[in-house]
Amino acid sequence: MKDWKAICWIIGIPVLILLLMIGIVIYEPVQDGISRGEASRAAVLALVSREECESFLEDKASHFQAGQTDPWYVKYMDYLYENGYLDEERTPATEESAEGYITYGEVEYLASRISSSLRNRARATVNNRDNPMPQDEWWLFYDSMLNAVDRENQVKEETIAIYQVGDGGEEVSWAVYTSAGVLDCEGMTLERYVDRQSQALYRGSSLIRFEEPESDEVVYENVWIAEGEDGECLVYVGGITKTMKTGFDDEEKQELYNNIVDLHLKDGKVRRAVVKKERLTGRVLAVGGDFIEIEGYGELPLSPTFQVFKTYGTFERKQTKDILVGYDNQEFVISGGQVCAALIVRTFDADTIRVLLMDTGFHSLFHPSVTISSRGDMTLTWADGGTETVKAGEEFTISAEESRLNSGRLIVQPADGEEISVNSIERSQGTPSYEGRLEISSEQGGLALVNELYLEDYLKRVVPSEMPASYEKEALKAQAVCARTYAYRQIQANGYSQYGAHVDDSTAYQVYNNISTNSRTDAAVDETYGQILTYDGDPVEAFYFSTSCGSTADGSIWGGDPDAVPYLKSKMLGSNPNGYDLQNNVDFYNFIRDRSYRAYDSDYAMFRWQTTTTSEILSQKVTGIGTVENITVKSRGAGGVVRELEITGSEGVKTLIGQSQVRSILGSTSLTIRRKDGTTMTGQETLPSAFIAIEKDGNSFRIYGGGYGHGAGMSQNGAQGMAKAGETYEDILKFFYDGTELTEVERED
C-alpha cells in the first residue's frame, strides 16, 4: 500500500506540473502587437522627418488603391514600399493589412533591408514567422534600429506632459499639446493620458511613442495663471489655455493671479501651487538657446520649460525670439538660479539699434582680434565687474584668446560723446569710427563686435551708404523713411539675438557706415524724424533696389503670397503707349529692347543692359543635363520678372525657379555687361536683374536685361527721377508702397 502511494506521488507531481504549464499557456493573456501602420510610422521617423517623407512622395503614385489613400498611415507605408523596406506580396497595401499586427517575419524583412547590423536583432523562426510581434519586443527592436540609423539623434527621448489632445474642434485633430510643444500624434489615442507625464519618443513635431504613465501625478511648470469666470482659473500652458478648478479659496487665488506658477496635479486635479515671485529687470544684451544675458547680471540659464508672455494690452504667448536685445521692456521671473519666464511688460520705443560689425570686406561676422581707439578716454567694463580706462589717443587691442571674456562681454564706453575708431577693420571711407558704445564678446568663430547707438544716428550713416548724398533732397528723405522702416522691422525681428544684435552692417541688411556722413543726408534723416511707413497700422517691408527696367515687381518676387504684402504692387515707372503686357514673352522682348521707352529712371546706365553667355559657361553651373542647348522663359511674374526658366541640355532638362536662382545660374564673373550708355562692367557673379529676355545664337545666348536689383519696392533711381520732376518724398513713397501711411513712432521721453 505504501508503495502504491509512493508511485502515485512520483507520477502525480510531474502530471500536476504539466497541467499547470498547459493552463498557463492556455489562459495567459496574449500580449498585444503593434499595427503595421504604427510600426511603419515609427520606422520612417527613425529614418527621416515627416516633412521629408511627404516631400519624397510628392511625385509618386500611392501603392494603395484609389479611394484608400486618405488614412494617416498611407504615406509611411508608401515610403517603405518605395524604398524596398516593405514587400507588397508579404504586406499588402490595404486597410486591413495596415490595421493588422506586424509579424516577426515582416520585421525581419524590414530590418534586413534597412541595415545589415539589424539582421540579428529581428531574426524570425519557423514557429513565429507569421505571428504578431508583441509591442514590448517591437520597441526593443526599435531601440536597436535607432542606434543603427539615427546617428545624429534626431529622435528625442524625454519625459513630457500631455496638456490637451486635439484643438477643441469637432473634427478629428492629430495634434497633442505637450511640454515639448505641439506634436502630431497620427494614429494614436492619447485622451486618457491628459494631465499625465511619461517617457516619449518624438522627431521634430511628430510624436512616435508615449509610454504608459507610471504615476497619476504631474507638475505643470512655469504656467501663467489668470482669473477666469465663475471662480475658475485660466492656465496658459503649452500653447493652449485651460480652464481649471483649483480648489483654492479666494485669497489663495488672488495670490496666484498674474503670476508664474508651478501647478502640482494628481489624477487631473490641482493639489498644490508654487508661486514664483522673484523678478528682475535690465537691458537684454544677448539671447541664446539656453541663456539670457542681462546687463548687470551676466548670463543666466533658462529653465527647460522657459516661457515668454506679453502682459500689457491683450495677453499673448510669445517666443524666445520676441525678447528684444538692447531693451529693458521685459521682466524676468527667477527661481532656483534659472530664468523661468520673460514677461514683456511694455512696448519698445525703437530708440536704439544694435549693429554687428563685420570684418574688412564683409566676409565674416567674427574677428580674430579687435583694435580700438578714441579722441577721448574710453571706459572698459568687464563682465566680472572689473574696469579700466584707455586714455585718449591710445590703442587697445583684444584677441579672441582674452581670458576675461570667459565671464561675458566687454563694454566700451567713450567719454564726452566721442566716437570710437575700430582700427582693425577698413571701409570705403577708410578706418571707420562709431557713435554710441561697442561691445565685444567671445564666440565660437572669434570675436563678435556690436555697436549700439541711437537709431537716428544709425540712419545718418546708412542713408549716404545706400544713396548718393548728391541726390535730390526729396529722394534722400524717401530713402531715410524706407531705411528707418526697415530698421524698425529688423529690431523687432531680432535676427542676431544670440550675439546681442539686430542687424549687421552689410548688404544683407542695410549698408552702415561704409560712407562718411554728409550734411544733406543728415538733414534728410532729421526732417523725417521718427517717421515710418505703415499699412493697417503695422510697419511695412520697405524693400528698395537701385534701378528698375521701367517696371517693378510685386510681393511674389521671392515666391511668397503677394496678398501678404498688398502694398508691394507692380508699378510702371512710365506711361505704356504701346500697351505692353510684360508677362507675355513677345511683349517683354519688345519692351526690354525698346531704348526709347521713357521712365523715371530711364536716364540711368543700368536701365537697359545686355550680355552674352555661352553653352560652355552655362554647362559649368548647370550640371547633370549634359551640354546646354537651349534656354526658355516658361513664365513671368508681375512686371515681367522671370519666374520660371527652363534650361535644356543634351541629357536632360533643369528648371530654375525665382529671380535669385535665375540671376545666380545665368550670371558669371566672365561675362561682360554692356550698359545703356555704352560703358561695360565685368566681374559680376550674378546677373544685374531677372528682368530679361533671351535670344539664342548658335552656341551663344544673348541676354537683354533691364534694371539692377530684385525689383520689389522703391527704385532708388526712380525716386531720384520723381524728385527731379518735382514730386515730394510723400508722393514718392505712396507711389512705390501702395496704400501705406506715414506714421511717427512713439518714443519714451
Coordinates of C-alpha atoms in Angstrom, one line a residue, residues 139-681:
W139 CA 10.1 48.7 -29.1
L140 CA 13.2 46.8 -28.0
F141 CA 13.9 46.2 -31.7
Y142 CA 13.2 49.9 -32.4
D143 CA 15.9 51.0 -29.9
S144 CA 18.4 48.9 -31.9
M145 CA 17.1 50.5 -35.1
L146 CA 17.6 54.0 -33.8
N147 CA 21.2 53.1 -32.8
A148 CA 21.8 51.8 -36.3
V149 CA 20.2 54.6 -38.4
D150 CA 19.7 57.7 -36.3
R151 CA 23.3 58.7 -35.9
E152 CA 22.5 62.4 -35.4
N153 CA 20.0 61.7 -32.7
Q154 CA 17.1 63.3 -34.5
V155 CA 14.7 61.1 -32.5
K156 CA 14.4 62.6 -28.9
E157 CA 13.6 60.6 -25.8
E158 CA 12.4 62.6 -22.8
T159 CA 9.7 62.9 -20.2
I160 CA 6.9 65.1 -21.4
A161 CA 3.5 66.0 -20.0
I162 CA 0.3 66.0 -22.1
Y163 CA -1.9 69.0 -21.6
Q164 CA -4.6 68.5 -24.3
V165 CA -5.4 66.2 -27.2
G166 CA -6.9 67.9 -30.3
D167 CA -7.6 71.5 -30.9
G168 CA -11.0 71.5 -29.3
G169 CA -12.9 71.4 -32.6
E170 CA -15.4 68.9 -33.7
E171 CA -13.2 67.4 -36.5
V172 CA -10.6 64.8 -35.7
S173 CA -7.3 66.5 -35.0
W174 CA -4.0 64.7 -34.7
A175 CA -2.5 67.4 -32.6
V176 CA -1.4 66.9 -29.0
Y177 CA -0.3 69.8 -26.8
T178 CA 2.7 68.9 -24.6
S179 CA 5.5 70.3 -22.6
A180 CA 7.7 69.6 -25.7
G181 CA 5.4 71.8 -27.8
V182 CA 2.6 70.9 -30.2
L183 CA 3.2 67.5 -31.7
D184 CA 1.2 65.5 -34.3
C185 CA 0.1 62.1 -33.0
E186 CA -1.3 60.4 -36.1
G187 CA -2.9 57.1 -35.3
M188 CA -2.6 57.4 -31.5
T189 CA -5.3 57.5 -28.9
L190 CA -4.0 59.7 -26.1
E191 CA -7.1 61.2 -24.4
R192 CA -6.6 59.0 -21.3
Y193 CA -3.1 60.5 -20.8
V194 CA -4.2 64.1 -20.5
D195 CA -2.7 65.6 -17.3
R196 CA -0.2 62.8 -17.2
Q197 CA 3.5 62.6 -18.0
S198 CA 5.7 59.8 -19.2
Q199 CA 8.7 58.9 -21.4
A200 CA 8.1 59.8 -25.0
L201 CA 9.9 59.5 -28.4
Y202 CA 9.5 62.2 -31.0
R203 CA 11.1 63.6 -34.0
G204 CA 10.7 67.2 -34.9
S205 CA 7.0 67.8 -34.4
S206 CA 6.0 64.2 -34.7
L207 CA 5.2 62.0 -31.6
I208 CA 6.4 58.4 -32.1
R209 CA 5.6 56.8 -28.7
F210 CA 4.1 57.8 -25.4
E211 CA 4.6 55.1 -22.7
E212 CA 2.0 54.1 -20.2
P213 CA 2.5 56.6 -17.3
E214 CA 3.7 55.1 -14.0
S215 CA 2.0 57.8 -11.9
D216 CA -1.1 60.0 -11.9
E217 CA 0.9 63.0 -10.7
V218 CA 2.3 65.7 -12.9
V219 CA 3.8 69.2 -12.5
Y220 CA 2.8 72.0 -14.9
E221 CA 6.0 74.2 -14.7
N222 CA 6.1 77.9 -15.4
V223 CA 2.5 78.5 -16.3
W224 CA 0.7 81.8 -16.2
I225 CA -2.4 82.0 -14.1
A226 CA -5.2 84.5 -14.7
E227 CA -8.7 84.9 -13.4
G228 CA -11.5 83.1 -15.3
E229 CA -15.2 83.0 -14.9
D230 CA -17.3 81.5 -12.1
G231 CA -14.3 81.2 -9.8
E232 CA -12.2 79.2 -12.3
C233 CA -8.7 79.9 -13.3
L234 CA -7.2 80.3 -16.7
V235 CA -4.0 78.4 -17.1
Y236 CA -1.8 79.3 -20.0
V237 CA 0.3 76.2 -20.7
G238 CA 1.8 74.6 -23.7
G239 CA 0.3 76.9 -26.3
I240 CA -3.3 76.5 -25.0
T241 CA -5.5 78.0 -22.3
K242 CA -7.0 75.5 -19.9
T243 CA -9.9 76.4 -17.6
M244 CA -9.3 74.7 -14.3
K245 CA -10.8 74.5 -10.9
T246 CA -8.1 74.8 -8.3
G247 CA -10.0 74.2 -5.1
F248 CA -8.3 77.2 -3.6
D249 CA -10.1 79.9 -1.7
D250 CA -10.4 83.5 -3.0
E251 CA -7.4 84.7 -1.0
E252 CA -5.2 82.0 -2.4
K253 CA -6.4 82.6 -5.9
Q254 CA -5.6 86.3 -5.7
E255 CA -2.0 85.3 -4.9
L256 CA -1.9 83.1 -8.0
Y257 CA -3.4 85.5 -10.5
N258 CA -1.0 87.2 -12.9
N259 CA 2.0 85.2 -11.8
I260 CA 4.2 82.4 -13.0
V261 CA 3.3 79.3 -11.1
D262 CA 4.2 75.6 -10.8
L263 CA 0.9 73.6 -10.6
H264 CA 1.1 70.2 -9.0
L265 CA -1.7 67.9 -10.2
K266 CA -2.8 64.5 -9.1
D267 CA -5.4 62.5 -11.0
G268 CA -6.1 65.6 -13.1
K269 CA -6.8 67.8 -10.2
V270 CA -4.8 70.7 -8.8
R271 CA -3.3 69.8 -5.4
R272 CA -0.7 72.5 -4.8
A273 CA 0.6 75.7 -6.4
V274 CA 4.0 77.3 -6.0
V275 CA 4.1 81.0 -7.0
K276 CA 7.4 82.3 -8.4
K277 CA 7.7 85.9 -7.2
E278 CA 11.3 86.8 -7.7
R279 CA 11.7 89.1 -10.7
L280 CA 14.5 91.2 -12.1
T281 CA 14.7 93.8 -14.9
G282 CA 17.6 95.1 -17.0
R283 CA 18.7 95.6 -20.6
V284 CA 19.0 92.4 -22.5
L285 CA 22.4 92.0 -24.1
A286 CA 22.0 88.6 -25.8
V287 CA 19.5 85.8 -26.1
G288 CA 20.9 82.3 -26.7
G289 CA 19.3 78.9 -27.0
D290 CA 19.8 78.2 -23.3
F291 CA 20.6 81.5 -21.7
I292 CA 19.8 85.2 -21.5
E293 CA 22.5 87.8 -20.8
I294 CA 21.2 90.8 -18.9
E295 CA 23.3 93.9 -18.2
G296 CA 24.5 93.9 -14.6
Y297 CA 23.6 90.2 -14.1
G298 CA 25.6 88.4 -16.8
E299 CA 24.4 85.2 -18.5
L300 CA 21.5 83.5 -16.7
P301 CA 20.5 79.9 -17.6
L302 CA 17.0 79.3 -19.0
S303 CA 14.7 76.8 -17.4
P304 CA 13.9 73.8 -19.7
T305 CA 10.3 74.9 -19.5
F306 CA 11.1 78.6 -20.1
Q307 CA 8.0 80.7 -21.2
V308 CA 7.5 84.1 -22.8
F309 CA 4.3 86.1 -22.3
K310 CA 3.2 89.6 -23.3
T311 CA 1.3 91.0 -20.4
Y312 CA 0.4 94.6 -21.5
G313 CA -2.7 95.2 -23.7
T314 CA -4.0 91.9 -24.9
F315 CA -2.3 89.0 -23.2
E316 CA -0.3 86.8 -25.6
R317 CA 2.1 83.9 -25.6
K318 CA 5.3 84.8 -27.3
Q319 CA 8.6 83.1 -28.2
T320 CA 12.1 83.5 -27.1
K321 CA 12.9 85.4 -30.4
D322 CA 10.5 88.1 -29.2
I323 CA 12.8 89.1 -26.4
L324 CA 14.4 92.2 -27.8
V325 CA 18.1 92.7 -27.2
G326 CA 19.1 96.2 -26.3
Y327 CA 15.9 97.0 -24.5
D328 CA 14.6 96.7 -20.9
N329 CA 10.9 96.3 -21.6
Q330 CA 10.9 92.8 -20.1
E331 CA 10.7 91.4 -16.6
F332 CA 12.3 88.1 -15.8
V333 CA 11.0 85.6 -13.3
I334 CA 13.8 83.8 -11.5
S335 CA 13.6 80.5 -9.5
G336 CA 16.4 78.2 -8.4
G337 CA 19.0 80.3 -10.3
Q338 CA 17.2 79.9 -13.6
V339 CA 15.1 82.2 -15.7
C340 CA 11.6 80.6 -15.7
A341 CA 9.8 83.2 -17.8
A342 CA 10.1 86.5 -19.6
L343 CA 7.2 88.9 -19.2
I344 CA 7.1 91.6 -21.9
V345 CA 5.5 94.4 -19.9
R346 CA 5.5 97.3 -22.4
T347 CA 6.1 98.1 -26.0
F348 CA 9.6 99.1 -27.2
D349 CA 10.4 102.6 -28.2
A350 CA 12.8 101.9 -31.2
D351 CA 15.2 104.4 -29.7
T352 CA 18.4 102.4 -30.2
I353 CA 19.7 99.8 -32.6
R354 CA 22.5 97.2 -32.2
V355 CA 24.7 96.5 -35.2
L356 CA 27.0 93.5 -35.6
L357 CA 30.1 94.9 -37.3
M358 CA 31.7 92.6 -39.9
D359 CA 35.3 92.3 -40.8
T360 CA 37.1 94.1 -43.7
G361 CA 35.4 93.2 -47.0
F362 CA 32.3 92.0 -45.1
H363 CA 33.5 88.4 -45.3
S364 CA 32.8 87.3 -41.7
L365 CA 30.8 88.2 -38.7
F366 CA 33.8 87.4 -36.5
H367 CA 37.2 89.0 -35.9
P368 CA 40.5 87.3 -34.7
S369 CA 41.3 90.5 -32.8
V370 CA 39.9 94.0 -32.4
T371 CA 41.9 97.2 -32.1
I372 CA 40.1 100.4 -31.0
S373 CA 41.0 104.0 -30.1
S374 CA 39.2 107.3 -29.4
R375 CA 40.0 111.0 -29.3
G376 CA 38.6 110.9 -25.7
D377 CA 39.1 108.5 -22.8
M378 CA 37.4 105.1 -23.1
T379 CA 36.0 103.2 -20.1
L380 CA 36.2 99.4 -20.4
T381 CA 33.8 97.4 -18.2
W382 CA 34.4 93.7 -17.9
A383 CA 31.6 91.2 -17.1
D384 CA 33.3 90.2 -13.8
G385 CA 33.0 93.8 -12.6
G386 CA 36.5 95.0 -13.4
T387 CA 37.0 98.3 -15.2
E388 CA 39.9 100.1 -16.8
T389 CA 40.5 103.3 -18.7
V390 CA 42.1 103.7 -22.1
K391 CA 43.5 107.3 -22.5
A392 CA 42.6 109.5 -25.4
G393 CA 44.6 108.6 -28.5
E394 CA 45.9 105.3 -27.1
E395 CA 45.1 102.0 -28.8
F396 CA 43.6 99.0 -27.1
T397 CA 43.8 95.5 -28.7
I398 CA 41.9 92.5 -27.6
S399 CA 42.2 89.0 -29.0
A400 CA 39.8 86.0 -29.2
E401 CA 42.0 84.3 -26.5
E402 CA 41.4 87.0 -23.9
S403 CA 40.5 85.0 -20.7
R404 CA 38.5 87.9 -19.2
L405 CA 35.9 87.4 -21.9
N406 CA 35.1 84.0 -20.5
S407 CA 32.9 85.7 -17.9
G408 CA 30.9 87.6 -20.6
R409 CA 31.2 90.6 -22.9
L410 CA 33.4 93.7 -22.6
I411 CA 31.6 97.0 -22.9
V412 CA 33.5 100.0 -24.2
Q413 CA 32.0 103.4 -23.4
P414 CA 33.7 106.6 -24.8
A415 CA 33.8 109.8 -22.8
D416 CA 32.1 113.1 -23.7
G417 CA 30.3 111.6 -26.7
E418 CA 33.4 111.0 -28.7
E419 CA 33.4 108.3 -31.4
I420 CA 35.3 105.0 -31.2
S421 CA 37.6 104.1 -34.1
V422 CA 37.9 100.5 -35.0
N423 CA 41.4 100.4 -36.4
S424 CA 41.4 96.7 -37.2
I425 CA 38.8 97.0 -40.0
E426 CA 38.5 99.1 -43.1
R427 CA 35.6 100.5 -45.0
S428 CA 35.3 102.6 -48.2
Q429 CA 35.8 105.7 -46.2
G430 CA 39.0 104.3 -44.6
T431 CA 39.1 103.5 -40.9
P432 CA 35.6 103.7 -39.6
S433 CA 34.6 105.3 -36.3
Y434 CA 31.3 104.7 -34.5
E435 CA 29.0 106.7 -32.2
G436 CA 27.4 105.1 -29.2
R437 CA 29.2 102.2 -27.5
L438 CA 30.9 99.0 -28.5
E439 CA 30.5 95.5 -27.0
I440 CA 32.9 92.7 -27.6
S441 CA 32.1 89.0 -26.9
S442 CA 33.9 85.8 -27.5
E443 CA 32.1 83.4 -29.8
Q444 CA 32.9 80.1 -31.4
G445 CA 34.0 81.8 -34.6
G446 CA 36.1 84.6 -32.9
L447 CA 35.2 88.0 -31.5
A448 CA 31.8 89.5 -32.2
L449 CA 31.8 93.3 -32.3
V450 CA 28.5 95.1 -31.6
N451 CA 27.8 98.8 -32.0
E452 CA 24.9 100.1 -30.0
L453 CA 23.7 103.6 -30.9
Y454 CA 20.6 105.8 -31.3
L455 CA 18.5 104.8 -34.3
E456 CA 18.6 108.2 -35.8
D457 CA 22.4 108.4 -35.7
Y458 CA 22.5 104.9 -37.3
L459 CA 20.3 106.2 -40.2
K460 CA 22.6 109.1 -40.8
R461 CA 25.3 106.5 -41.6
V462 CA 23.0 104.3 -43.6
V463 CA 21.4 106.8 -46.0
P464 CA 24.7 108.0 -47.5
S465 CA 25.9 104.4 -47.8
E466 CA 22.7 103.4 -49.7
M467 CA 22.0 106.6 -51.8
P468 CA 24.4 109.2 -53.1
A469 CA 24.3 112.4 -50.9
S470 CA 24.2 114.4 -54.1
Y471 CA 20.7 113.2 -54.9
E472 CA 17.6 115.4 -54.6
K473 CA 16.5 116.2 -51.1
E474 CA 13.1 114.6 -51.5
A475 CA 14.7 111.4 -52.8
L476 CA 17.0 111.3 -49.8
K477 CA 14.1 111.8 -47.5
A478 CA 12.2 108.9 -49.1
Q479 CA 15.3 106.8 -48.6
A480 CA 15.5 107.9 -44.9
V481 CA 11.9 106.8 -44.3
C482 CA 12.5 103.5 -46.0
A483 CA 15.7 102.9 -44.1
R484 CA 14.0 103.7 -40.7
T485 CA 11.1 101.5 -41.5
Y486 CA 13.4 98.6 -42.5
A487 CA 15.4 99.1 -39.3
Y488 CA 12.3 99.2 -37.2
R489 CA 11.2 95.8 -38.5
Q490 CA 14.7 94.4 -38.1
I491 CA 14.8 95.5 -34.4
Q492 CA 11.5 93.5 -34.0
A493 CA 12.9 90.6 -35.9
N494 CA 15.9 90.3 -33.5
G495 CA 17.9 88.5 -36.2
Y496 CA 21.3 88.3 -34.3
S497 CA 19.9 88.0 -30.8
Q498 CA 22.4 85.2 -29.9
Y499 CA 25.2 87.8 -30.4
G500 CA 23.2 90.7 -29.0
A501 CA 22.5 92.5 -32.2
H502 CA 19.6 93.3 -34.5
V503 CA 21.4 93.7 -37.9
D504 CA 24.8 93.5 -39.4
D505 CA 26.4 96.3 -41.4
S506 CA 26.5 94.6 -44.8
T507 CA 24.2 94.5 -47.8
A508 CA 22.4 91.6 -46.2
Y509 CA 20.6 94.3 -44.2
Q510 CA 21.4 97.9 -44.8
V511 CA 25.0 99.1 -45.5
Y512 CA 26.1 101.1 -42.5
N513 CA 29.0 103.5 -42.1
N514 CA 30.7 102.4 -45.3
I515 CA 30.5 106.1 -46.5
S516 CA 31.1 109.1 -44.2
T517 CA 28.1 111.1 -43.0
N518 CA 27.0 114.2 -45.1
S519 CA 25.1 117.3 -44.2
R520 CA 22.5 116.6 -46.9
T521 CA 21.7 113.1 -45.8
D522 CA 21.8 114.2 -42.1
A523 CA 19.1 116.8 -43.0
A524 CA 17.0 114.1 -44.7
V525 CA 17.1 112.0 -41.6
D526 CA 16.3 114.9 -39.3
E527 CA 13.5 116.2 -41.4
T528 CA 11.7 112.8 -41.3
Y529 CA 12.5 112.2 -37.7
G530 CA 10.6 109.1 -36.3
Q531 CA 8.6 108.6 -39.5
I532 CA 8.0 105.1 -40.8
L533 CA 5.7 103.6 -43.4
T534 CA 2.7 101.6 -42.1
Y535 CA -0.1 99.5 -43.6
D536 CA -3.1 98.9 -41.4
G537 CA -1.0 100.2 -38.5
D538 CA 1.9 97.8 -39.0
P539 CA 5.4 98.8 -40.3
V540 CA 5.8 97.6 -43.9
E541 CA 8.5 95.6 -45.7
A542 CA 10.2 98.7 -47.1
F543 CA 12.2 96.9 -49.8
Y544 CA 14.2 99.1 -52.2
F545 CA 16.7 98.5 -55.0
S546 CA 18.9 100.5 -57.4
T547 CA 17.2 100.8 -60.8
S548 CA 14.1 99.5 -62.5
C549 CA 13.7 98.3 -66.1
G550 CA 10.7 100.6 -66.3
S551 CA 8.5 98.4 -64.1
T552 CA 8.7 97.0 -60.6
A553 CA 7.7 93.5 -59.4
D554 CA 5.1 92.7 -56.7
G555 CA 5.3 90.9 -53.4
S556 CA 5.6 87.5 -55.0
I557 CA 9.2 88.2 -56.2
W558 CA 10.6 85.7 -53.6
G559 CA 7.8 83.2 -54.2
G560 CA 5.5 84.3 -51.4
D561 CA 1.9 85.2 -51.4
P562 CA 1.5 88.8 -52.8
D563 CA -1.6 89.3 -50.7
A564 CA 0.7 89.1 -47.6
V565 CA 2.3 92.4 -48.7
P566 CA -0.5 94.1 -50.6
Y567 CA 1.4 97.4 -50.7
L568 CA 4.1 95.9 -52.9
K569 CA 2.4 96.2 -56.3
S570 CA 3.9 96.1 -59.7
K571 CA 4.2 99.7 -61.0
M572 CA 5.1 101.1 -64.4
L573 CA 7.6 104.0 -63.9
G574 CA 6.5 105.5 -67.2
S575 CA 3.5 105.5 -69.5
N576 CA 2.7 102.5 -71.6
P577 CA 1.6 103.8 -75.0
N578 CA 2.4 100.5 -76.8
G579 CA 0.2 98.6 -74.3
Y580 CA 3.0 96.1 -73.4
D581 CA 1.8 93.0 -71.5
L582 CA 5.0 92.4 -69.6
Q583 CA 4.1 88.9 -68.6
N584 CA 3.9 87.9 -72.3
N585 CA 7.3 86.8 -73.7
V586 CA 6.9 88.6 -77.0
D587 CA 5.7 91.8 -75.4
F588 CA 8.5 91.8 -72.9
Y589 CA 11.1 91.1 -75.6
N590 CA 9.9 94.2 -77.4
F591 CA 9.7 96.2 -74.2
I592 CA 13.2 95.4 -73.0
R593 CA 14.7 96.2 -76.4
D594 CA 12.8 99.5 -76.6
R595 CA 15.6 102.0 -76.0
S596 CA 13.2 104.9 -76.5
Y597 CA 10.9 103.9 -73.6
R598 CA 10.8 106.8 -71.0
A599 CA 10.5 106.2 -67.3
Y600 CA 11.6 107.9 -64.1
D601 CA 14.9 106.1 -64.1
S602 CA 15.4 105.7 -67.9
D603 CA 18.4 108.1 -67.9
Y604 CA 20.5 105.8 -65.7
A605 CA 23.0 103.4 -67.3
M606 CA 21.6 100.2 -65.8
F607 CA 18.1 100.9 -67.1
R608 CA 19.0 98.8 -70.1
W609 CA 21.9 96.4 -70.4
Q610 CA 22.9 93.3 -72.4
T611 CA 25.4 90.5 -72.3
T612 CA 26.2 87.2 -74.0
T613 CA 26.8 83.9 -72.3
T614 CA 27.7 80.6 -73.9
S615 CA 26.8 76.9 -73.6
E616 CA 30.2 76.2 -72.2
I617 CA 29.9 78.8 -69.4
L618 CA 26.4 77.6 -68.5
S619 CA 27.4 73.9 -68.5
Q620 CA 29.8 74.7 -65.7
K621 CA 27.0 75.8 -63.5
V622 CA 24.1 73.6 -64.7
T623 CA 25.3 70.1 -64.1
G624 CA 23.6 66.8 -64.8
I625 CA 21.9 67.7 -68.1
G626 CA 24.9 67.5 -70.4
T627 CA 25.7 70.3 -72.9
V628 CA 23.3 73.2 -72.6
E629 CA 21.4 73.6 -75.9
N630 CA 18.5 76.0 -75.2
I631 CA 17.0 78.4 -72.6
T632 CA 13.3 79.1 -72.4
V633 CA 11.4 81.5 -70.2
K634 CA 8.4 79.4 -69.1
S635 CA 6.6 82.1 -67.0
R636 CA 7.0 85.7 -65.9
G637 CA 5.8 87.4 -62.7
A638 CA 4.4 90.9 -62.3
G639 CA 6.4 93.5 -64.1
G640 CA 8.0 90.9 -66.4
V641 CA 10.5 89.4 -64.0
V642 CA 11.4 85.8 -64.9
R643 CA 9.6 83.4 -62.6
E644 CA 10.4 80.1 -64.2
L645 CA 13.3 79.3 -66.6
E646 CA 13.9 76.0 -68.4
I647 CA 17.4 75.0 -69.5
T648 CA 17.5 72.1 -71.9
G649 CA 20.7 70.0 -72.2
S650 CA 21.8 67.1 -74.4
E651 CA 21.0 64.7 -71.5
G652 CA 18.1 66.4 -69.6
V653 CA 16.3 69.5 -68.5
K654 CA 16.7 71.7 -65.5
T655 CA 14.1 74.2 -64.3
L656 CA 15.1 77.4 -62.4
I657 CA 12.5 78.9 -60.1
G658 CA 12.6 82.5 -58.8
Q659 CA 14.7 85.6 -59.6
S660 CA 17.5 84.7 -57.2
Q661 CA 18.2 81.4 -58.8
V662 CA 17.9 82.7 -62.4
R663 CA 20.3 85.6 -61.7
S664 CA 22.8 83.2 -59.9
I665 CA 22.8 80.4 -62.5
L666 CA 22.9 82.7 -65.6
G667 CA 25.5 85.1 -64.1
S668 CA 29.2 84.6 -64.3
T669 CA 32.3 86.8 -63.5
S670 CA 33.5 86.1 -67.0
L671 CA 30.6 88.0 -68.6
T672 CA 30.9 91.5 -70.0
I673 CA 27.8 93.5 -69.4
R674 CA 27.3 96.5 -71.7
R675 CA 25.2 99.2 -70.2
K676 CA 22.8 101.7 -71.9
D677 CA 25.4 104.4 -72.0
G678 CA 27.9 102.2 -73.8
T679 CA 30.1 101.5 -70.8
T680 CA 30.8 98.0 -69.6
M681 CA 31.3 96.2 -66.4

